[in-house]
CSV table of C-alpha atoms in Angstrom, one decimal:
chain,number,residue,atom,x,y,z
A,1,MET,CA,0.0,0.2,-0.1
A,2,ARG,CA,3.0,2.7,1.1
A,3,LYS,CA,4.7,1.1,-2.0
A,4,LEU,CA,1.5,1.9,-4.3
A,5,SER,CA,0.5,5.7,-2.8
A,6,TYR,CA,5.2,6.4,-3.7
A,7,VAL,CA,3.8,6.0,-7.4
A,8,PHE,CA,0.3,7.9,-7.2
A,9,VAL,CA,2.6,10.8,-5.8
A,10,LEU,CA,5.2,10.6,-7.8
A,11,ALA,CA,2.8,10.4,-11.1
A,12,MET,CA,1.2,13.6,-9.7
A,13,LEU,CA,4.0,15.3,-9.0
A,14,CYS,CA,5.0,14.5,-13.1
A,15,SER,CA,1.6,15.5,-13.8
A,16,THR,CA,2.2,18.9,-12.1
A,17,LEU,CA,5.7,19.5,-13.7
A,18,SER,CA,4.8,18.8,-17.2
A,19,TYR,CA,4.2,21.5,-20.2
A,20,ALA,CA,1.3,21.7,-22.3
A,21,SER,CA,3.3,23.5,-24.5
A,22,LYS,CA,5.1,22.7,-27.3
A,23,LEU,CA,8.8,23.4,-28.6
A,24,ASP,CA,9.3,23.1,-32.8
A,25,THR,CA,13.1,24.4,-34.4
A,26,VAL,CA,12.8,25.6,-38.3
A,27,GLU,CA,14.3,26.9,-40.8
A,28,ILE,CA,14.2,29.6,-42.7
A,29,PRO,CA,16.2,30.2,-46.0
A,30,SER,CA,17.1,33.1,-46.7
A,31,ALA,CA,17.6,34.4,-50.6
A,32,ALA,CA,18.6,37.8,-49.2
A,33,MET,CA,21.9,36.4,-47.4
A,34,ASN,CA,21.7,33.3,-49.6
A,35,LYS,CA,21.9,30.6,-46.3
A,36,THR,CA,19.2,29.2,-44.0
A,37,TYR,CA,19.1,30.0,-40.3
A,38,LYS,CA,17.6,27.6,-38.3
A,39,ALA,CA,14.4,29.3,-35.3
A,40,ALA,CA,13.5,27.9,-32.5
A,41,ILE,CA,9.0,28.7,-32.1
A,42,ALA,CA,7.0,27.9,-28.7
A,43,PHE,CA,3.6,26.7,-29.7
A,44,PRO,CA,0.9,27.1,-26.8
A,45,ASP,CA,-1.2,23.8,-26.2
A,46,ALA,CA,-3.9,25.4,-27.9
A,47,TYR,CA,-2.8,25.5,-30.8
A,48,ALA,CA,-2.8,22.0,-31.3
A,49,LYS,CA,-7.0,22.3,-30.6
A,50,SER,CA,-7.6,24.9,-32.8
A,51,LYS,CA,-7.9,26.1,-36.2
A,52,LYS,CA,-7.7,30.0,-35.3
A,53,ASP,CA,-5.0,31.8,-36.2
A,54,PHE,CA,-3.1,32.8,-33.2
A,55,PRO,CA,-0.8,36.5,-32.1
A,56,VAL,CA,2.5,35.9,-32.1
A,57,LEU,CA,5.7,37.5,-30.5
A,58,TYR,CA,8.7,37.4,-32.2
A,59,LEU,CA,11.8,37.8,-29.0
A,60,LEU,CA,14.9,39.0,-30.2
A,61,HIS,CA,18.2,37.4,-29.4
A,62,GLY,CA,21.1,39.7,-28.1
A,63,GLY,CA,24.1,40.4,-29.4
A,64,PHE,CA,26.5,37.5,-29.0
A,65,GLY,CA,23.6,35.5,-28.4
A,66,HIS,CA,21.6,32.7,-31.3
A,67,PHE,CA,18.3,32.4,-32.3
A,68,ASN,CA,17.8,29.4,-28.9
A,69,ASP,CA,19.2,32.1,-26.8
A,70,TRP,CA,15.8,32.9,-24.7
A,71,LEU,CA,15.4,28.6,-24.7
A,72,LEU,CA,18.6,28.0,-23.0
A,73,LYS,CA,19.5,31.1,-20.6
A,74,THR,CA,17.0,31.8,-19.0
A,75,PRO,CA,17.8,30.7,-14.7
A,76,ASP,CA,13.9,29.2,-15.9
A,77,LYS,CA,14.4,26.8,-18.6
A,78,MET,CA,10.2,27.1,-19.4
A,79,LEU,CA,9.9,30.9,-18.9
A,80,VAL,CA,9.5,31.1,-22.8
A,81,ARG,CA,6.9,27.6,-22.9
A,82,ASN,CA,4.9,29.2,-20.1
A,83,LEU,CA,4.0,31.9,-21.6
A,84,ALA,CA,2.7,30.9,-24.8
A,85,ASP,CA,0.8,29.5,-22.7
A,86,GLN,CA,0.0,32.1,-20.0
A,87,TYR,CA,-0.7,34.7,-23.4
A,88,ASN,CA,-2.3,32.1,-26.1
A,89,MET,CA,0.7,33.7,-28.2
A,90,ILE,CA,2.5,32.5,-30.4
A,91,ILE,CA,7.1,33.3,-29.7
A,92,VAL,CA,8.9,33.2,-32.6
A,93,MET,CA,13.0,33.2,-32.1
A,94,PRO,CA,15.2,33.7,-35.1
A,95,GLU,CA,18.5,33.8,-35.8
A,96,GLY,CA,19.7,37.3,-35.6
A,97,GLU,CA,23.4,35.9,-35.6
A,98,ILE,CA,25.8,37.8,-34.1
A,99,PHE,CA,26.4,41.8,-33.3
A,100,SER,CA,24.1,41.7,-36.8
A,101,TYR,CA,22.2,44.2,-35.2
A,102,TYR,CA,19.1,43.7,-37.3
A,103,ILE,CA,20.1,46.1,-40.1
A,104,ASP,CA,20.7,45.3,-43.5
A,105,SER,CA,24.2,46.0,-43.6
A,106,PRO,CA,26.0,49.1,-45.7
A,107,VAL,CA,29.5,47.4,-45.6
A,108,ASP,CA,28.6,44.4,-45.7
A,109,PRO,CA,26.6,42.6,-48.1
A,110,ASN,CA,26.2,39.3,-46.5
A,111,SER,CA,24.7,40.4,-43.1
A,112,LYS,CA,20.6,42.1,-44.3
A,113,PHE,CA,18.8,40.8,-41.2
A,114,GLU,CA,16.6,43.8,-41.8
A,115,THR,CA,15.6,42.2,-45.3
A,116,TYR,CA,15.8,38.8,-43.3
A,117,ILE,CA,13.7,39.6,-40.8
A,118,ILE,CA,11.2,41.1,-42.8
A,119,LYS,CA,10.6,39.8,-45.7
A,120,GLU,CA,12.0,36.7,-44.7
A,121,VAL,CA,10.6,34.9,-41.5
A,122,ILE,CA,7.4,36.8,-41.3
A,123,PRO,CA,6.1,35.5,-44.8
A,124,PHE,CA,7.5,31.9,-43.6
A,125,ILE,CA,5.6,32.2,-40.8
A,126,ASP,CA,2.5,33.3,-41.8
A,127,SER,CA,2.6,31.1,-44.4
A,128,LYS,CA,3.3,27.8,-42.2
A,129,TYR,CA,1.5,28.2,-39.5
A,130,HIS,CA,-2.2,30.0,-38.5
A,131,THR,CA,-1.2,33.4,-37.2
A,132,MET,CA,-2.6,36.3,-37.2
A,133,LYS,CA,-1.2,38.0,-41.0
A,134,ASP,CA,-2.0,41.1,-40.1
A,135,LYS,CA,-0.2,43.9,-37.9
A,136,LYS,CA,-3.4,43.9,-34.7
A,137,GLY,CA,-2.0,40.2,-33.5
A,138,ARG,CA,1.8,40.8,-34.3
A,139,VAL,CA,3.7,42.3,-31.8
A,140,ILE,CA,8.1,41.6,-31.3
A,141,THR,CA,10.8,42.8,-28.7
A,142,GLY,CA,14.2,41.4,-27.6
A,143,LEU,CA,17.0,42.0,-25.0
A,144,SER,CA,20.2,44.5,-25.3
A,145,MET,CA,21.3,44.1,-29.9
A,146,GLY,CA,17.7,42.4,-30.2
A,147,GLY,CA,15.9,45.9,-27.9
A,148,TYR,CA,17.6,47.8,-30.4
A,149,GLY,CA,16.3,45.1,-33.4
A,150,SER,CA,12.6,45.2,-32.6
A,151,LEU,CA,12.4,49.2,-31.5
A,152,TYR,CA,14.5,49.4,-35.3
A,153,LEU,CA,12.6,47.3,-37.1
A,154,SER,CA,8.9,48.6,-35.8
A,155,THR,CA,9.7,51.8,-36.5
A,156,ARG,CA,10.2,51.5,-39.6
A,157,HIS,CA,7.4,48.6,-40.7
A,158,PRO,CA,4.9,49.8,-38.3
A,159,ASP,CA,2.8,48.7,-40.8
A,160,LEU,CA,4.2,45.2,-39.6
A,161,PHE,CA,3.3,45.5,-35.7
A,162,ALA,CA,0.8,46.6,-33.1
A,163,ALA,CA,3.1,46.9,-30.3
A,164,ALA,CA,6.9,47.0,-29.9
A,165,GLY,CA,9.7,46.6,-26.7
A,166,SER,CA,13.1,46.9,-25.8
A,167,MET,CA,15.0,45.4,-23.0
A,168,SER,CA,18.1,46.4,-21.5
A,169,GLY,CA,18.3,47.6,-26.0
A,170,ALA,CA,21.6,48.8,-27.6
A,171,LEU,CA,19.5,51.8,-28.7
A,172,ASP,CA,22.2,54.1,-29.9
A,173,PRO,CA,25.8,52.2,-31.9
A,174,ASN,CA,27.7,55.2,-30.8
A,175,MET,CA,29.4,53.7,-28.1
A,176,THR,CA,30.7,56.6,-26.4
A,177,THR,CA,27.1,56.6,-24.7
A,178,TRP,CA,27.9,53.5,-23.3
A,179,ASN,CA,29.4,52.8,-19.8
A,180,LEU,CA,31.8,51.4,-20.8
A,181,THR,CA,36.1,50.2,-19.9
A,182,PRO,CA,38.4,51.5,-23.2
A,183,GLU,CA,38.9,47.2,-23.6
A,184,ARG,CA,35.7,46.3,-23.8
A,185,PHE,CA,35.0,49.9,-26.0
A,186,ASN,CA,38.0,48.9,-28.3
A,187,GLY,CA,36.8,45.0,-28.4
A,188,LEU,CA,33.0,46.0,-28.9
A,189,THR,CA,33.7,48.1,-31.7
A,190,LYS,CA,35.5,45.5,-34.2
A,191,PHE,CA,32.8,43.9,-34.2
A,192,LEU,CA,30.0,47.3,-35.1
A,193,ASP,CA,32.5,48.3,-37.4
A,194,LYS,CA,32.2,45.0,-39.4
A,195,ILE,CA,28.3,46.0,-39.9
A,196,MET,CA,28.0,50.0,-40.1
A,197,GLY,CA,31.7,50.6,-41.0
A,198,PRO,CA,34.0,52.9,-38.4
A,199,MET,CA,32.7,55.2,-36.3
A,200,THR,CA,32.1,58.8,-37.5
A,201,PRO,CA,29.7,61.8,-36.2
A,202,ASP,CA,27.4,60.9,-38.8
A,203,SER,CA,27.9,58.2,-39.6
A,204,TYR,CA,25.8,56.3,-36.9
A,205,LEU,CA,23.2,58.7,-36.6
A,206,PRO,CA,20.7,56.8,-39.2
A,207,TYR,CA,20.9,53.7,-37.5
A,208,SER,CA,20.4,55.5,-34.4
A,209,VAL,CA,16.7,54.1,-32.2
A,210,VAL,CA,17.3,56.9,-29.7
A,211,ASN,CA,17.4,59.9,-33.1
A,212,MET,CA,14.0,58.2,-34.2
A,213,ALA,CA,12.2,59.8,-31.6
A,214,ASP,CA,10.0,62.3,-33.7
A,215,GLN,CA,9.2,59.4,-36.3
A,216,ILE,CA,8.5,56.8,-32.9
A,217,ARG,CA,5.9,59.2,-32.1
A,218,LYS,CA,4.7,59.8,-35.8
A,219,ASN,CA,3.7,56.0,-35.9
A,220,GLY,CA,1.8,55.8,-32.4
A,221,LEU,CA,2.6,52.4,-31.9
A,222,PRO,CA,2.8,51.6,-28.6
A,223,ILE,CA,6.4,51.3,-27.1
A,224,VAL,CA,7.2,49.6,-23.2
A,225,MET,CA,10.9,49.8,-22.4
A,226,ASP,CA,13.1,48.7,-18.6
A,227,ILE,CA,16.5,49.0,-18.3
A,228,GLY,CA,18.1,48.2,-15.0
A,229,VAL,CA,20.4,51.3,-13.4
A,230,GLU,CA,23.4,49.0,-13.3
A,231,ASP,CA,23.1,48.4,-17.0
A,232,PHE,CA,25.7,49.8,-19.1
A,233,LEU,CA,23.3,50.4,-21.6
A,234,LEU,CA,21.7,53.1,-19.0
A,235,GLU,CA,21.9,56.3,-20.2
A,236,PRO,CA,20.9,56.1,-24.2
A,237,ASN,CA,17.8,54.6,-22.7
A,238,ARG,CA,17.8,57.1,-20.7
A,239,GLU,CA,17.7,59.1,-23.5
A,240,LEU,CA,15.4,58.1,-25.5
A,241,HIS,CA,12.8,58.1,-23.1
A,242,ARG,CA,13.5,61.8,-22.4
A,243,ARG,CA,13.2,62.6,-26.2
A,244,LEU,CA,9.5,60.6,-25.9
A,245,VAL,CA,8.4,62.7,-23.3
A,246,TYR,CA,9.9,65.9,-24.7
A,247,ASN,CA,8.4,64.8,-27.5
A,248,HIS,CA,5.0,63.6,-26.1
A,249,THR,CA,4.9,60.0,-26.8
A,250,LEU,CA,3.0,57.9,-24.9
A,251,HIS,CA,5.3,54.7,-23.9
A,252,ASP,CA,5.9,52.7,-21.0
A,253,TYR,CA,9.4,53.0,-19.3
A,254,THR,CA,10.6,51.2,-16.3
A,255,GLU,CA,13.9,51.7,-14.8
A,256,ARG,CA,14.9,48.8,-11.7
A,257,PRO,CA,17.8,47.8,-9.4
A,258,GLY,CA,19.7,44.6,-12.2
A,259,GLY,CA,22.1,44.6,-14.9
A,260,HIS,CA,22.7,43.5,-18.3
A,261,THR,CA,22.1,40.3,-17.3
A,262,TRP,CA,19.5,36.9,-17.2
A,263,GLU,CA,17.9,37.4,-14.2
A,264,PHE,CA,17.1,41.0,-15.2
A,265,TRP,CA,15.7,39.6,-18.6
A,266,GLN,CA,13.5,36.7,-16.9
A,267,ASP,CA,11.8,38.6,-14.7
A,268,ALA,CA,11.5,41.9,-17.5
A,269,LEU,CA,9.8,39.0,-20.7
A,270,PRO,CA,6.8,38.7,-18.9
A,271,TYR,CA,6.0,42.4,-17.6
A,272,GLN,CA,6.0,43.1,-21.4
A,273,VAL,CA,4.2,39.9,-23.0
A,274,LEU,CA,1.7,41.4,-20.2
A,275,TYR,CA,1.8,44.4,-21.2
A,276,PHE,CA,1.8,43.5,-25.0
A,277,SER,CA,-1.3,41.5,-24.1
A,278,LYS,CA,-3.4,44.6,-23.1
A,279,ARG,CA,-2.1,46.1,-26.8
A,280,LEU,CA,-3.2,42.6,-28.3
A,281,LYS,CA,-6.7,43.2,-26.4
A,282,ALA,CA,-7.6,46.9,-27.4
A,283,ASN,CA,-7.1,45.5,-31.4
A,284,GLY,CA,-10.0,42.4,-30.7
A,285,VAL,CA,-7.6,39.8,-30.8
A,286,MET,CA,-8.3,36.9,-28.0
A,287,LEU,CA,-6.0,35.6,-26.0
């Protein structure tokens, strides 16, 4: 009897530790770069049981990361899967390579990640899965370089997204605004120069999200941002916030304890997904 009770308790425990959400890894070709990259996708449990179209969150990785970072590096390895289930949305984690900055590089013809995300990844996902295929059901966010990519892409393509977010975003590629040691500044400059060319007072200006504050206001796209007060990217985030306040752009901005860490991003993502869920519901999307 005691043995049967133990088996029953063990079975119950296992059932509480199981997750209904499903993960998939797909290969998404890029004609623009003549390569194929992987993407990870988290589906809510309801996806397998319904033919309805689901909203999609595009979740971008950071500068030295890859497509599966959000699944492997958060302290809670089930974070993304749980959020997909909780909010009944598909979460797509595409490849952005190391320091691509999610732009079409003006100096490297083999790095065209704006084209890849906008013209290849999104159409691929919409053609393969039951997704909402217009902006009212599509949102985007990311960490560090991915936070930059989210705001950069959504500002340049406001017709594709219902809202955008940034977590610890590297929002200004002019690294003189970052709080870096000389050694780290020189090391990171080498990576950025390969994508944007040598930094001059004007060369990075077209790629600065901070410099896009007026366009963000014009677009009227809901924006959510957060940053840790110990983060080396704090000042560019504060500067974009200042400019958005000055030009009367409604946005959600939070500073809180923390640095450029996975612990910070694990805490940040659920709040941003909650923010997105409210925007989606305001668009008539049922989660």
